[in-house]
PDB file of C-alpha atoms in Angstrom:
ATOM      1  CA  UNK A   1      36.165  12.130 -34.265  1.00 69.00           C
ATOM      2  CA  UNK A   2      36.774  10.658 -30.697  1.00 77.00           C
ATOM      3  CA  UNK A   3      35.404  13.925 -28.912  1.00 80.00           C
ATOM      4  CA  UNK A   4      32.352  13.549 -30.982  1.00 77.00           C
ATOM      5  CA  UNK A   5      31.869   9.940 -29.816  1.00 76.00           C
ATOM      6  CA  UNK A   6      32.504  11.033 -26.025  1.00 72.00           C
ATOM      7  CA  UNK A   7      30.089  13.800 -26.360  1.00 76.00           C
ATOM      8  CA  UNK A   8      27.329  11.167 -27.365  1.00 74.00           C
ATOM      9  CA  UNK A   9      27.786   8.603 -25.321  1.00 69.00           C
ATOM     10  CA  UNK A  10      28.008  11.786 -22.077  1.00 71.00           C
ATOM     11  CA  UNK A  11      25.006  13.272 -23.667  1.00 68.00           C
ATOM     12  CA  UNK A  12      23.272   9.245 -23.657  1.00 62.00           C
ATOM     13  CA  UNK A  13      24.322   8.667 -20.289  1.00 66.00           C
ATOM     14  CA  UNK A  14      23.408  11.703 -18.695  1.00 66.00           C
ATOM     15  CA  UNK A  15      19.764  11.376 -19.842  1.00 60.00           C
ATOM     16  CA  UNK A  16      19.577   8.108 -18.530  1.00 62.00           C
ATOM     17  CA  UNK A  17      21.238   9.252 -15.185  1.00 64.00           C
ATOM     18  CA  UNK A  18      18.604  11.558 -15.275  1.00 67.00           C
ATOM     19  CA  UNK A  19      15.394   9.604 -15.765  1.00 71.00           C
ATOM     20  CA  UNK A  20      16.886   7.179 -13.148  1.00 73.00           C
ATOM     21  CA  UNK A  21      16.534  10.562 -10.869  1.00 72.00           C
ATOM     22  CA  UNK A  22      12.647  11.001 -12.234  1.00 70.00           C
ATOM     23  CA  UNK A  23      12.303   7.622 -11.469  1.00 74.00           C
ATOM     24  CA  UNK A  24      13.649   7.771  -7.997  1.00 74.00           C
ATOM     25  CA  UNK A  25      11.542  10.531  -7.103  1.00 72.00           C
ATOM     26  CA  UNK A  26       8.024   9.362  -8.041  1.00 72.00           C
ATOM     27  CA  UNK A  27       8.657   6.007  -6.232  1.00 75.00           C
ATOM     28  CA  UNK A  28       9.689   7.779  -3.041  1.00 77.00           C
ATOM     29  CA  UNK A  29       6.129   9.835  -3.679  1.00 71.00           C
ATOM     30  CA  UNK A  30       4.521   6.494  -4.231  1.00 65.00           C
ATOM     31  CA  UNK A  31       5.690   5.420  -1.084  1.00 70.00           C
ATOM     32  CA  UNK A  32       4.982   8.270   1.073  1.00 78.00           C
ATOM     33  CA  UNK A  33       1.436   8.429  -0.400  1.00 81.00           C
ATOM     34  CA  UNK A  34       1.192   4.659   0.868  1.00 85.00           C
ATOM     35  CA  UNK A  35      -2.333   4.127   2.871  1.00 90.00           C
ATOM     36  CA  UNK A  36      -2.274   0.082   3.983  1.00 92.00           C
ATOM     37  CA  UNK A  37      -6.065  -0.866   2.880  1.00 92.00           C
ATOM     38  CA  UNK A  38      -5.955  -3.293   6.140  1.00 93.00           C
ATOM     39  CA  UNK A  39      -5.595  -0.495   8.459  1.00 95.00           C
ATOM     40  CA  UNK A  40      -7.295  -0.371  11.212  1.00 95.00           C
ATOM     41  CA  UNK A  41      -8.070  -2.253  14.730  1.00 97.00           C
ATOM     42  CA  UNK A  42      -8.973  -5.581  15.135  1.00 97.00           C
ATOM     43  CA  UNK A  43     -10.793  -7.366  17.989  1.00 97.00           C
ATOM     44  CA  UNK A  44     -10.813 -10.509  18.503  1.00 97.00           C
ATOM     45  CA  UNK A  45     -10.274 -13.783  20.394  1.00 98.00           C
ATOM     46  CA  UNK A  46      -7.326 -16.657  20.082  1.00 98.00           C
ATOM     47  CA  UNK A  47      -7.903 -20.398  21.432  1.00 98.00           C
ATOM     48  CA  UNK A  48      -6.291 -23.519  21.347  1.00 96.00           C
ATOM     49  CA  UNK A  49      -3.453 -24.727  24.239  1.00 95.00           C
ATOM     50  CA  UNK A  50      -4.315 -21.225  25.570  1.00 95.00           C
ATOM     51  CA  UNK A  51      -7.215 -18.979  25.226  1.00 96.00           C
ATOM     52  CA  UNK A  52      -7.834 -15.431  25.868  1.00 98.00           C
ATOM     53  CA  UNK A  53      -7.990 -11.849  23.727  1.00 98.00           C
ATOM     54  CA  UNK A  54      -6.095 -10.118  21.215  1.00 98.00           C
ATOM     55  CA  UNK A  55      -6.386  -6.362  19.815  1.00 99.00           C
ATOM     56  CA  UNK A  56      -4.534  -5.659  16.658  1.00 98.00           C
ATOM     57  CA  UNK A  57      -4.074  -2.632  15.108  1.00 98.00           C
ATOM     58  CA  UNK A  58      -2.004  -2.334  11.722  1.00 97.00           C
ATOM     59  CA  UNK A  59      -1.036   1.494  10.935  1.00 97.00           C
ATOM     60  CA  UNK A  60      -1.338   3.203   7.527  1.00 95.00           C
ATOM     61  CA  UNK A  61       2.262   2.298   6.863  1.00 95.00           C
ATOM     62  CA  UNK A  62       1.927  -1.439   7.655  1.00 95.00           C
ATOM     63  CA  UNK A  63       3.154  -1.708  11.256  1.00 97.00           C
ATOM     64  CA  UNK A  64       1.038  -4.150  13.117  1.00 98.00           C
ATOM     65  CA  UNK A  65       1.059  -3.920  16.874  1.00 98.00           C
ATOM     66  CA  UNK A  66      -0.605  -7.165  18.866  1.00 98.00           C
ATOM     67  CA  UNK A  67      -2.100  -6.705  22.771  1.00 98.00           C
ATOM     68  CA  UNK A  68      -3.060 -10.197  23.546  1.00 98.00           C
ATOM     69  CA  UNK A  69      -4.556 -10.953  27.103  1.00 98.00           C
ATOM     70  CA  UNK A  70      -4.441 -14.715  28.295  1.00 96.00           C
ATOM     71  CA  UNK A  71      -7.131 -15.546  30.465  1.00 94.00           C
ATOM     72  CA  UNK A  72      -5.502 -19.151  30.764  1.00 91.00           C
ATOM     73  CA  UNK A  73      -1.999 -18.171  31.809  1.00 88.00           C
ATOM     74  CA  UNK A  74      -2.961 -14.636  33.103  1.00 90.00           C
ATOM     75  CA  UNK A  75      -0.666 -13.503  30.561  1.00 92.00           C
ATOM     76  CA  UNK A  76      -1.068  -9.530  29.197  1.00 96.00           C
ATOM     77  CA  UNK A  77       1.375  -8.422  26.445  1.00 98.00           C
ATOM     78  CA  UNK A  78       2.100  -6.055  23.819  1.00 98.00           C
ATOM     79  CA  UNK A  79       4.175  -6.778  20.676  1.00 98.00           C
ATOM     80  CA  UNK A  80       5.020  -5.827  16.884  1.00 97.00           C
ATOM     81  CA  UNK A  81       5.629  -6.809  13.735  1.00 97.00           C
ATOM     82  CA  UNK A  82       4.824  -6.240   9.628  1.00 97.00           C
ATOM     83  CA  UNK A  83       2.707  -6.624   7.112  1.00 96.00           C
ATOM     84  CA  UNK A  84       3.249  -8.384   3.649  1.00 96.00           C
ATOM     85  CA  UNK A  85       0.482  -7.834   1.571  1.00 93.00           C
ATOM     86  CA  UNK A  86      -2.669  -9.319   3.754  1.00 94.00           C
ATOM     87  CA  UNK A  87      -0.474 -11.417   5.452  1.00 96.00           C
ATOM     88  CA  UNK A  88       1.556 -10.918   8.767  1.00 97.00           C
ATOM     89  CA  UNK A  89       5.135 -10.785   9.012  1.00 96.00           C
ATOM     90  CA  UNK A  90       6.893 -11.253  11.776  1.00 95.00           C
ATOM     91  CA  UNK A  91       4.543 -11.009  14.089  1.00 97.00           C
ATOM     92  CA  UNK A  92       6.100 -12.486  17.343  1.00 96.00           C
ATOM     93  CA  UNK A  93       6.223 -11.704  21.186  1.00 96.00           C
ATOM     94  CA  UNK A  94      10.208 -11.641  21.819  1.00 94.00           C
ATOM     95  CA  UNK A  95       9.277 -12.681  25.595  1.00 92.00           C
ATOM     96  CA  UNK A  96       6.842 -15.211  24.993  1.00 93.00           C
ATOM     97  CA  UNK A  97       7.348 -16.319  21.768  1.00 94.00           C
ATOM     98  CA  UNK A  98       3.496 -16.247  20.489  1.00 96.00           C
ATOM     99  CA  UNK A  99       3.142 -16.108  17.149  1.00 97.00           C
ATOM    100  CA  UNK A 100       0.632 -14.741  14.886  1.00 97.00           C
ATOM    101  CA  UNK A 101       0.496 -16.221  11.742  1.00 97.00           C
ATOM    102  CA  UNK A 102      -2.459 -15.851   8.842  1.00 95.00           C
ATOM    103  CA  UNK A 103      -3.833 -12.782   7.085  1.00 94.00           C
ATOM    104  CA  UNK A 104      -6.547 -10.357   6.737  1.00 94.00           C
ATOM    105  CA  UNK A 105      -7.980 -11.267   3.986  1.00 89.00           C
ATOM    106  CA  UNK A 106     -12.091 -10.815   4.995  1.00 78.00           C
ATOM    107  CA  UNK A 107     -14.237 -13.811   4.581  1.00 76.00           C
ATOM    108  CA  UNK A 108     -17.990 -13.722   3.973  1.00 76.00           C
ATOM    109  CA  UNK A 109     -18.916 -13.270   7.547  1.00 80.00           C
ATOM    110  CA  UNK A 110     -16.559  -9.585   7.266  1.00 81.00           C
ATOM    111  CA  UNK A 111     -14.060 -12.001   9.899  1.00 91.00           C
ATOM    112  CA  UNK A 112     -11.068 -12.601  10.199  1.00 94.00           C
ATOM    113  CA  UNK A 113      -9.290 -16.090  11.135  1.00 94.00           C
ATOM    114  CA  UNK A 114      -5.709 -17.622  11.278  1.00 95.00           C
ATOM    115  CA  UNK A 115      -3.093 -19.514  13.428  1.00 97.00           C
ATOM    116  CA  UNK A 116      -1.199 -18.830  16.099  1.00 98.00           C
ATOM    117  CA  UNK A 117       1.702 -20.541  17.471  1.00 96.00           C
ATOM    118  CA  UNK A 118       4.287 -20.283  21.036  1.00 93.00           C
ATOM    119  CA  UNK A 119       6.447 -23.960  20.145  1.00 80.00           C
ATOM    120  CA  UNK A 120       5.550 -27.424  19.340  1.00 77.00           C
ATOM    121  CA  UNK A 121       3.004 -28.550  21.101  1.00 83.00           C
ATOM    122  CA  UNK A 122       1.259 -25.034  21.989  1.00 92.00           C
ATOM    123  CA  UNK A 123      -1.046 -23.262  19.291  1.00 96.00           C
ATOM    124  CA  UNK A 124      -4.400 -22.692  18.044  1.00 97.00           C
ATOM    125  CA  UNK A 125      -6.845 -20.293  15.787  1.00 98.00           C
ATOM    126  CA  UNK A 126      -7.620 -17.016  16.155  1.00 98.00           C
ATOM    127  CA  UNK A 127     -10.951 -15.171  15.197  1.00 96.00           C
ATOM    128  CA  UNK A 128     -10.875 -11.264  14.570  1.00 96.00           C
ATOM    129  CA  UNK A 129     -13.434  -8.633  13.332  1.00 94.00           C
ATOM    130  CA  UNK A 130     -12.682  -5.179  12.166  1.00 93.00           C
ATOM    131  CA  UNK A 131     -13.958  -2.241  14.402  1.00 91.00           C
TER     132      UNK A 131
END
């Protein structure tokens, strides 16, 4: 009578082992099939406590990459950072500390607008358009 019990609850567990498996896989597909809809580069311009230009492009997989261009500070850098949904994640110079905070999400116009910040005292809005 045991061995019959054992061979249920093996037989029970190994089909849910193996739908975990099934499960597994078609996740991993779901992920490699993953196309962000906000890829793509945008152009734009920041102002505020400093001014200049900023090209973002966000890849298919997320991965945002920022080249802003001061023309107040004569500052030109390149950094990276995420994507959560429309909005930007960790999006931060590690040298400057510049920010970029907001989202993607289009507005009438087909622009683009948000934050940015370096510390207290030093931010401003951004303006971007798809190209």
């Amino acid at each position: 009578m045991r061995i019959y019990k054992f061979i249920i609850l093996f037989a029970l567990f190994s089909l849910f082992s193996c739908q975990q498996i099934v499960d597994n896989y078609w996740e991993r597909k779901a992920e490699e099939n993953y196309s962000s809809p906000y890829k793509g580069v945008y152009i734009g311009t920041y102002s505020g406590s400093d001014q200049g230009t900023l090209r973002i492009e966000i890849s298919a997989k997320d991965f945002v990459e920022v080249k802003r261009m001061s023309t107040l500070n004569a500052v030109n850098e390149t950094f990276e950072g995420g994507m959560i949904g429309a909005s930007f994640n960790q999006v931060k110079s590690r040298t400057s500390g510049f920010t970029i905070l907001g989202n993607v999400i289009s507005s009438p116009q087909n622009t683009y607008s948000g934050t940015w910040k370096i510390d207290e005292g030093n931010s401003g809005t951004w303006i971007l358009k798809k190209q």
